[in-house]
Short mmCIF file of C-alpha atoms in Angstrom, two decimals:
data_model
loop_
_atom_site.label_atom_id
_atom_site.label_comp_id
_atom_site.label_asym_id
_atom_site.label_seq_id
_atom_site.Cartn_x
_atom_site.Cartn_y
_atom_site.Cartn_z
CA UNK Y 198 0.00 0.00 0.00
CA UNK Y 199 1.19 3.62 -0.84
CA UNK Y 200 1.86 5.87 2.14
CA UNK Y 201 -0.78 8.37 2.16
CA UNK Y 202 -1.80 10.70 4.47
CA UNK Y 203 -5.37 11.60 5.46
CA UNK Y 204 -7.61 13.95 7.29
CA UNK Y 205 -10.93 12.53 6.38
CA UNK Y 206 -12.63 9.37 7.38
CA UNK Y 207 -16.04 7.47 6.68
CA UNK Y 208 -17.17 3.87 7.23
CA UNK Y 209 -20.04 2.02 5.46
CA UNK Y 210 -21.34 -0.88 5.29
CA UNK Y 211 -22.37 -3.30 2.12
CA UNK Y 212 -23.73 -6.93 2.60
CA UNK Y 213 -21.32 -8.98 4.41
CA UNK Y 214 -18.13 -6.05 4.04
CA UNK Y 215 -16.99 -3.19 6.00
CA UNK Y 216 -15.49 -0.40 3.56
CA UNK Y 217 -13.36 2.43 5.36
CA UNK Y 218 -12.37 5.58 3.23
CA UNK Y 219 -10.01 7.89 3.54
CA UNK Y 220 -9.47 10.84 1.97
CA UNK Y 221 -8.22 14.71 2.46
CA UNK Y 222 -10.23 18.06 3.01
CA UNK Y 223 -10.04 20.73 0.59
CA UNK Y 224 -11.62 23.79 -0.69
CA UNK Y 225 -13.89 21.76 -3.18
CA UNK Y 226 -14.53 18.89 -1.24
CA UNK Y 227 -12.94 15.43 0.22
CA UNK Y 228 -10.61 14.11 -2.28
CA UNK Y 229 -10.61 10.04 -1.84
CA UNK Y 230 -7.72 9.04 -0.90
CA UNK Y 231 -7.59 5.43 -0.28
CA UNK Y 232 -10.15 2.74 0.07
CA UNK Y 233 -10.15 -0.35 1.69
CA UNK Y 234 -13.02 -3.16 1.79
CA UNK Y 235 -12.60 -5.66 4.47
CA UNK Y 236 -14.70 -8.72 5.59
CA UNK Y 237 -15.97 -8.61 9.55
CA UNK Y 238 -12.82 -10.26 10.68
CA UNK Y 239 -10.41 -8.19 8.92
CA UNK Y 240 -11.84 -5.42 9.89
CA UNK Y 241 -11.79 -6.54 13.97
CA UNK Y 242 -8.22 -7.52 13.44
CA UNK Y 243 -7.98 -3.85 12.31
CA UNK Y 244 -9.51 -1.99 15.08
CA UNK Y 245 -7.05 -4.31 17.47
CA UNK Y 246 -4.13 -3.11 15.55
CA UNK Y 247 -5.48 0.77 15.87
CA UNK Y 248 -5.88 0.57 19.44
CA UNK Y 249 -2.17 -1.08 20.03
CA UNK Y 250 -1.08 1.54 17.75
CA UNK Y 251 -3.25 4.30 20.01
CA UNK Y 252 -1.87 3.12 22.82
CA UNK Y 253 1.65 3.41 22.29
CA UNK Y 254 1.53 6.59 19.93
CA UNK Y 255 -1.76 8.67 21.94
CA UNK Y 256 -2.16 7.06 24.60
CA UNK Y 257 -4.30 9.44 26.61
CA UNK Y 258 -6.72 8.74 23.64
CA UNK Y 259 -7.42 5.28 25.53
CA UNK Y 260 -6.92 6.87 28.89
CA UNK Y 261 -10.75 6.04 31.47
CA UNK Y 262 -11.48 9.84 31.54
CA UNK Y 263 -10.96 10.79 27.86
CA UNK Y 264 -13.95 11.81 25.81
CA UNK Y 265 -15.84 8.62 24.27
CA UNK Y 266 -16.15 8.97 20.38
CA UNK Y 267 -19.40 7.63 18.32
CA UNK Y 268 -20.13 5.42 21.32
CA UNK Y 269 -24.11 5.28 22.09
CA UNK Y 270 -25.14 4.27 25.72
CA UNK Y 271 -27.50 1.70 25.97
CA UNK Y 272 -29.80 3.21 27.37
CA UNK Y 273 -29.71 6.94 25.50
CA UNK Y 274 -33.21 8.67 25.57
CA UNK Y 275 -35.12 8.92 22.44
CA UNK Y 276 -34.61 11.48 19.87
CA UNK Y 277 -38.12 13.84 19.76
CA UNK Y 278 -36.78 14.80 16.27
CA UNK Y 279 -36.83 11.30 14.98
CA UNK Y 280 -40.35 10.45 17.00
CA UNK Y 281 -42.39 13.15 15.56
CA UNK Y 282 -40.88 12.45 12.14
CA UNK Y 283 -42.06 9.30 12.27
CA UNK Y 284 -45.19 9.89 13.96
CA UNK Y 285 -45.95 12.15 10.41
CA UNK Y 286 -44.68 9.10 8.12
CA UNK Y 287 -47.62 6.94 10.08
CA UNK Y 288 -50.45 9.38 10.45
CA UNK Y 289 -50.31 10.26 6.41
CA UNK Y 290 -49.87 6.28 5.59
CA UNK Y 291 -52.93 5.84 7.92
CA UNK Y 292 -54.63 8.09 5.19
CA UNK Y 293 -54.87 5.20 2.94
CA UNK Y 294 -54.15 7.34 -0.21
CA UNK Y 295 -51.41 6.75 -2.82
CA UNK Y 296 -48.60 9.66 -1.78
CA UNK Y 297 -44.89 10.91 -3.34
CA UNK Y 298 -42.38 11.75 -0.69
CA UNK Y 299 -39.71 13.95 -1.33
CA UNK Y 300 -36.60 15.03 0.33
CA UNK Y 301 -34.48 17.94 0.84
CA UNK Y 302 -32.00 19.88 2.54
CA UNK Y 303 -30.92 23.44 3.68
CA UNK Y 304 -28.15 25.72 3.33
CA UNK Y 305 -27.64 28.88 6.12
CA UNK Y 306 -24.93 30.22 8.15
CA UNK Y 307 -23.03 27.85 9.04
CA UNK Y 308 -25.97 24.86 9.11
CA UNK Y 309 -26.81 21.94 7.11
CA UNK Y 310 -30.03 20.30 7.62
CA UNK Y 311 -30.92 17.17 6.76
CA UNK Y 312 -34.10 16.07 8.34
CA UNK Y 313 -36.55 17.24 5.92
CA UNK Y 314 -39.29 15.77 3.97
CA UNK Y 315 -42.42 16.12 2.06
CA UNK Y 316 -45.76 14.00 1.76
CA UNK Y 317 -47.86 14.47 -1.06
CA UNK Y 318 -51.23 13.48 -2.21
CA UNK Y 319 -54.52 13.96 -3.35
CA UNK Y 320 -57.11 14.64 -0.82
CA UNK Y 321 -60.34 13.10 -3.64
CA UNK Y 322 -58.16 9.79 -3.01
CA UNK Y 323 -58.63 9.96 0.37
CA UNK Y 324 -61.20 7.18 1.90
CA UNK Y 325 -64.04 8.80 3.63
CA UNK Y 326 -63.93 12.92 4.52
CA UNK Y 327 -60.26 14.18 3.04
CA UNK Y 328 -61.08 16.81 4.69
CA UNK Y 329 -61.35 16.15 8.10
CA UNK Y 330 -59.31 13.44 7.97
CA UNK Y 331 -56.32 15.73 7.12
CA UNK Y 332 -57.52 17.82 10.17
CA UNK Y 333 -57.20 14.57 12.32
CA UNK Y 334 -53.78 14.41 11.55
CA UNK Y 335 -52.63 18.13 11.97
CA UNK Y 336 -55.03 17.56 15.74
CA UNK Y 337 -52.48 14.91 16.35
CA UNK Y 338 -49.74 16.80 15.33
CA UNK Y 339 -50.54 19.71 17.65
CA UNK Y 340 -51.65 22.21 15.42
CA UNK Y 341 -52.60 25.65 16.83
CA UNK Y 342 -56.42 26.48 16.58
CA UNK Y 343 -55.82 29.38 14.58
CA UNK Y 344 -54.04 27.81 12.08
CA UNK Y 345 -56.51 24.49 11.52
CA UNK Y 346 -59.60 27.30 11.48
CA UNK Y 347 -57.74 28.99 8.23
CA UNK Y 348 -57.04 25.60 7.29
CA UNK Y 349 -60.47 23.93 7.49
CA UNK Y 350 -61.97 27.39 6.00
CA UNK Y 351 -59.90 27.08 2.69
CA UNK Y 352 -59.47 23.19 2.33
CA UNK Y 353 -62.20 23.48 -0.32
CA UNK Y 354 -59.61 25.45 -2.78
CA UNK Y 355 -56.97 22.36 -2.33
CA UNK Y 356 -56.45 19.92 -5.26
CA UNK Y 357 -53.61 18.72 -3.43
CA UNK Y 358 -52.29 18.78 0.35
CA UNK Y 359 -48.82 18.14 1.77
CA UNK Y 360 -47.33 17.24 5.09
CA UNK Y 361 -43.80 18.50 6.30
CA UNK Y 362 -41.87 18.15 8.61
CA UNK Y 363 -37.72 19.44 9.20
CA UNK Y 364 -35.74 19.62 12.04
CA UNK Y 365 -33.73 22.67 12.14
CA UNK Y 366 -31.48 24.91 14.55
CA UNK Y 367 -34.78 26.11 16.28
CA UNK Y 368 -36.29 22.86 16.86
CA UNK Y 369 -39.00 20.99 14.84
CA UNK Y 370 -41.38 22.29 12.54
CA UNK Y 371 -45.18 20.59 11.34
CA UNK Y 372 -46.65 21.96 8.01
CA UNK Y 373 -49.71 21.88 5.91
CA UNK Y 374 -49.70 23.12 2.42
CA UNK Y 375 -53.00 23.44 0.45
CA UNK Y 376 -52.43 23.41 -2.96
CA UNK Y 377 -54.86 25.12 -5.92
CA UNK Y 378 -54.98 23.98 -9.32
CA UNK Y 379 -55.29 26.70 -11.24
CA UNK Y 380 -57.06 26.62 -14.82
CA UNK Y 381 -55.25 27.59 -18.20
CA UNK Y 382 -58.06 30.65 -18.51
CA UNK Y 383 -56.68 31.72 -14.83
CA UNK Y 384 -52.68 31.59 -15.90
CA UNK Y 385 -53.70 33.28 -18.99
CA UNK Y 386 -55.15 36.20 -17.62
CA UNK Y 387 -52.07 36.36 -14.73
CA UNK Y 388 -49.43 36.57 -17.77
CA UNK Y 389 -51.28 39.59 -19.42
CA UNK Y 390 -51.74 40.97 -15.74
CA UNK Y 391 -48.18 40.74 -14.34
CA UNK Y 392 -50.01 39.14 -11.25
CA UNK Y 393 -49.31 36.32 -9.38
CA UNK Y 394 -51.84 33.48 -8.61
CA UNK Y 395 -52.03 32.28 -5.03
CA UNK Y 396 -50.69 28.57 -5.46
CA UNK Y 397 -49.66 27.57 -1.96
CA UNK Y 398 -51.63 28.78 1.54
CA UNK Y 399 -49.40 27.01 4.10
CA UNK Y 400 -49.14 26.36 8.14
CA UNK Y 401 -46.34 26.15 9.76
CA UNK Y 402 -45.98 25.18 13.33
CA UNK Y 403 -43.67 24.28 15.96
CA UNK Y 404 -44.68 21.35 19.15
CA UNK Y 405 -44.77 24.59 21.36
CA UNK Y 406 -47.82 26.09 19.54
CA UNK Y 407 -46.16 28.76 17.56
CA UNK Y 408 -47.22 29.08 13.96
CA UNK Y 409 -47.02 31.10 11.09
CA UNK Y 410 -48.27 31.16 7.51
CA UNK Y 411 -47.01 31.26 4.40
CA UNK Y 412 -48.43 32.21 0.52
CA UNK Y 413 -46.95 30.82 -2.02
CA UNK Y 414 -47.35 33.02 -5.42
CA UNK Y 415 -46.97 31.42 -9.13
CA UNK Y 416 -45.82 33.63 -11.60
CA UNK Y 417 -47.08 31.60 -14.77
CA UNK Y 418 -45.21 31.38 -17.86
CA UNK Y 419 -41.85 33.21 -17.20
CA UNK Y 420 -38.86 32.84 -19.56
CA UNK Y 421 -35.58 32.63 -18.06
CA UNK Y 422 -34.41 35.95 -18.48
CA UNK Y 423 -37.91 37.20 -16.36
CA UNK Y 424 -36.86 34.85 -13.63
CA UNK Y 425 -33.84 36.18 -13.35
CA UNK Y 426 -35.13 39.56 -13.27
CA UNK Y 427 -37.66 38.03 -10.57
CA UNK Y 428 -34.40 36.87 -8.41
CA UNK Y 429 -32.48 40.31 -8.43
CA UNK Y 430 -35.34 41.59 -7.06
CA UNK Y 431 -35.40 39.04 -4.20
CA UNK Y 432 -31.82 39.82 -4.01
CA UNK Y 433 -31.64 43.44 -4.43
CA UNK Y 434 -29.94 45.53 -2.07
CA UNK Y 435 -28.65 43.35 1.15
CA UNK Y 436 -25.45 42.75 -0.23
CA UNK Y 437 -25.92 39.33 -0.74
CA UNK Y 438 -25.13 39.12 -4.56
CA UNK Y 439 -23.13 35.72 -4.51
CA UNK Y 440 -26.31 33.51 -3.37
CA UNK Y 441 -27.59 35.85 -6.80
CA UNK Y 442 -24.35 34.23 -8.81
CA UNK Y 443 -25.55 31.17 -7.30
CA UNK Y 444 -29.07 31.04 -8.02
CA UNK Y 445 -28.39 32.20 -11.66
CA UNK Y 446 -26.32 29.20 -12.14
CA UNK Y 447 -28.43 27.06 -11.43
CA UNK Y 448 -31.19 28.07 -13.44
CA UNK Y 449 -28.98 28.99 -15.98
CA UNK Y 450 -27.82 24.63 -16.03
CA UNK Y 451 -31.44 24.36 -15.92
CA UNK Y 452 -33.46 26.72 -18.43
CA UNK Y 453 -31.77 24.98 -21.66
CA UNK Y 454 -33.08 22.06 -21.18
CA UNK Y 455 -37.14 22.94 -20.45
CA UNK Y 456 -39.30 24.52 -22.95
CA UNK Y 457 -39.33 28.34 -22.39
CA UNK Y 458 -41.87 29.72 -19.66
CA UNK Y 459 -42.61 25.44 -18.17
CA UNK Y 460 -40.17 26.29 -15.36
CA UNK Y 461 -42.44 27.37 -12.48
CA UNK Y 462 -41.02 30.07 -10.75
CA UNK Y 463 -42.81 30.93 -7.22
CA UNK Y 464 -42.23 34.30 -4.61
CA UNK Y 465 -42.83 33.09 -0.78
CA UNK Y 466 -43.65 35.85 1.87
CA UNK Y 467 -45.56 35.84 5.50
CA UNK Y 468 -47.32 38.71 7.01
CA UNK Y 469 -45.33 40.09 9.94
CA UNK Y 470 -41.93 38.35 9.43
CA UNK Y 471 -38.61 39.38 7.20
CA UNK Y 472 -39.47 36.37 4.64
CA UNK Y 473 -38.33 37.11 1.18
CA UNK Y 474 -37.67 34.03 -1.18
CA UNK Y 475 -38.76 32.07 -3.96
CA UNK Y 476 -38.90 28.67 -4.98
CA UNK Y 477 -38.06 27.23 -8.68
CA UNK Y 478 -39.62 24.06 -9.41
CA UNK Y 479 -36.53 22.28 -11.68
CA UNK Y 480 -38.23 18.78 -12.92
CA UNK Y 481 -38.83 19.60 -15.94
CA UNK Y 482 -35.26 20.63 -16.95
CA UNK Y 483 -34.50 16.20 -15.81
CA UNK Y 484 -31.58 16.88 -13.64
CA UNK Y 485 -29.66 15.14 -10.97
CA UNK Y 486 -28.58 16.47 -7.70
CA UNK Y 487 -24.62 15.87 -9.44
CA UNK Y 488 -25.54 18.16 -12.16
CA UNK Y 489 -25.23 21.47 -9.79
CA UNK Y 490 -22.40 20.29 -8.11
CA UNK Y 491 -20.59 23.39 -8.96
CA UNK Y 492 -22.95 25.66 -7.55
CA UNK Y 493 -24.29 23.22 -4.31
CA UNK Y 494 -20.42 23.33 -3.33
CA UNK Y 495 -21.08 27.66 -3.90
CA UNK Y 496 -23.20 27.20 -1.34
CA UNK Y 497 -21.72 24.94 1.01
CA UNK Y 498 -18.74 27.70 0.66
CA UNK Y 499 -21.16 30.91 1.12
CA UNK Y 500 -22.19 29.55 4.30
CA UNK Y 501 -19.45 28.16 5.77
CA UNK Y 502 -20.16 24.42 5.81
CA UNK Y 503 -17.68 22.12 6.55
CA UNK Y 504 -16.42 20.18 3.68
CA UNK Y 505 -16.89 16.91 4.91
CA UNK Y 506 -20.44 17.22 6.63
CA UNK Y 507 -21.75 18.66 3.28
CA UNK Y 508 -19.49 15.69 1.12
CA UNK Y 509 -21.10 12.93 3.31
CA UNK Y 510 -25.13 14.38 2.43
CA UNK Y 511 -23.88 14.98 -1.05
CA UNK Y 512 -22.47 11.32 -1.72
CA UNK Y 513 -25.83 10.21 -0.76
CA UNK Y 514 -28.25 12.32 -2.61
CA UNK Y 515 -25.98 13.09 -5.74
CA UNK Y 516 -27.79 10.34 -8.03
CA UNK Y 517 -31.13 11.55 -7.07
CA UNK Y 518 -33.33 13.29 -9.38
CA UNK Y 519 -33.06 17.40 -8.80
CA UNK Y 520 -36.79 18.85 -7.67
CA UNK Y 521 -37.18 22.32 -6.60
CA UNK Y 522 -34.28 25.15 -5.69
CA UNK Y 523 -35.79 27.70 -2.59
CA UNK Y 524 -33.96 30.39 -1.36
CA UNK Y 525 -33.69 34.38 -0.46
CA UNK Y 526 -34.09 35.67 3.35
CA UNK Y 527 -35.95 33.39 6.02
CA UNK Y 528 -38.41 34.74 8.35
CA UNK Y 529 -35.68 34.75 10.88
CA UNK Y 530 -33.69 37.39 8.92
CA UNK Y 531 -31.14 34.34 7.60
CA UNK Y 532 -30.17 34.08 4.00
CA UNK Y 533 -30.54 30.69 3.02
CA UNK Y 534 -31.07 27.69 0.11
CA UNK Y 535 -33.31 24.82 0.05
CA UNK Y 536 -32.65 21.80 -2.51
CA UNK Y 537 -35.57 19.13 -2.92
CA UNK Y 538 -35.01 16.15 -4.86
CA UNK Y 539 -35.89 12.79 -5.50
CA UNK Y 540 -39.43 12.60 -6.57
CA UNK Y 541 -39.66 10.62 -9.78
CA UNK Y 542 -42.94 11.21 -11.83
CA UNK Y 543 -45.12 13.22 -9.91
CA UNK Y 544 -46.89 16.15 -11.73
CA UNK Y 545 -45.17 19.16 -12.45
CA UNK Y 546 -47.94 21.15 -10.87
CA UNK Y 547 -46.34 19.98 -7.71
CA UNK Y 548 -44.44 23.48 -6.87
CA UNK Y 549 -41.49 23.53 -4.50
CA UNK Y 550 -42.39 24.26 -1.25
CA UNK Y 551 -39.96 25.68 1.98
#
């Protein structure tokens, strides 16, 4: 074996081997730098040989008070993240309705988060009253009584609903988008206007009872050169041109290969908060998550991510099928970029949602 040095580790696992990697940190990303597949006994024979080697080069690595590493106690308490995430996942199957799920992640200051999804379906297909058998499931998610009283008055206008759920910085957050299905007439008229269509009423709430909520507005028909005119407005005047550069790169990978104007292009805001983003819906342009690697690892660099935490999501996901790119200024004041992806033949009416 070469003599290679290395800052970067990750194990996996596949069938009956154990596959360590190695590689070394740098400004674009971990560069692999070795490889090594091992069967279960190789691998224990291994970790013996670290541990001798620990002990006579570190040995206050091994020593009874120093700090355990990726060791789990038996016992540890459960993770409320992980419960209510799964608690969503079994109320909406419960629905008994044919659904799309679709994942995502988000970009901010110095924060990657992972724990994000989206549940998707049609409430017609929905055995019995959709309606308040969608409310059943935002009662048992603790919704606030403001929120399901908008949310019962409006569920008429929804041709399709969708459950959220992300764990962020703050703590957890429930959602509820109703989605309308506007006609061609109704798009029509909005291009000739210049106005928006409401697409999206959403509610957003944490397990404390806080909620918010948020309007999603479709700007039908744009060509790429309007959306981009759309963006510098988002953009305009913080200072914040590079998530701009960034944006415009990725529709610019994106625009070629959709027919002009079938790229839905969306403007988010929320009465009484410093919200100002939109949301580009990027199925029809057929990419994968490895096509915008250029500008993801812009964004992993405009926040501050570490290298490796954002190589280790990206590894994952790059394969996937791109969805939706959100970003702009978050009700908490926070620049910041959403990336959905993975949801393989679901109507493009379906608009990315944050």
């Amino acid at each position: 074996m070469e003599r290679t040095a290395a800052d970067a580790f990750r194990g996996l696992v596949h069938g009956d081997e154990i596959v360590v990697e190695a590689g070394v940190q740098g400004a674009s990303g971990v560069a692999a730098a070795a490889r090594l597949v091992l069967t279960p006994e190789t691998a224990r024979r291994l970790a013996v040989q670290l541990s001798e080697a620990l002990a006579r080069f570190a040995p206050e690595a091994l020593a009874a008070d120093a700090p355990a590493r990726g060791v789990t106690p038996l016992n540890a308490p459960p993770d409320p993240a992980a419960g209510r995430a799964a608690l969503t996942l079994r109320l909406v199957a419960a629905l008994g309705a044919p659904r799309a799920h679709e994942r995502s992640f988000r970009l901010a200051p110095g924060v990657l988060q992972a724990n994000r999804f989206l549940l998707s379906l049609n409430p017609g297909e929905i055995p019995g009253d959709g309606r308040a058998r969608v409310l059943e499931v935002c009662d048992r998610l603790g919704m606030p009584a403001e929120l399901r009283r908008q949310a019962q008055e409006r569920f008429g206008d929804a041709g399709c609903v969708h459950f959220g759920f992300e764990e962020g910085g703050s703590g957890m957050l429930s959602k509820l988008y109703l989605e309308r299905a506007p006609g061609a007439e109704e798009k029509r008229r909005a291009r000739e206007s210049g106005e928006p269509l409401l697409l999206h009423l959403a509610f957003k709430w944490t397990p404390e009872g806080t909620g918010v909520v948020s309007r999603y507005h479709l700007f039908p028909g744009l060509s790429a050169a309007a959306v981009e005119e759309r963006l510098a407005r988002i953009y305009g005047g913080d200072g914040i041109a590079p998530s701009l550069d960034i944006a415009r790169a990725v529709l610019r990978l994106a625009a070629p290969r959709a027919p002009e104007g079938v790229l839905q292009y969306l403007e988010v805001s929320e009465e009484g908060t410093a919200r100002r983003s939109f949301d580009l819906n990027l199925y029809d342009a057929d990419l994968q998550v490895k096509d915008v690697q250029s500008p993801l690892f812009a964004m992993r660099d405009r926040f501050g991510v570490r290298p490796g935490h954002f190589q280790a999501l990206y590894d994952q996901v790059r394969d996937s099928r791109l969805g939706h790119l959100a970003g702009g200024v978050h009700r908490d004041g926070a620049e910041f970029f959403n990336v959905y992806y993975g949801v393989g033949g679901y109507p493009r009416v379906v608009a990315g949602l944050a």
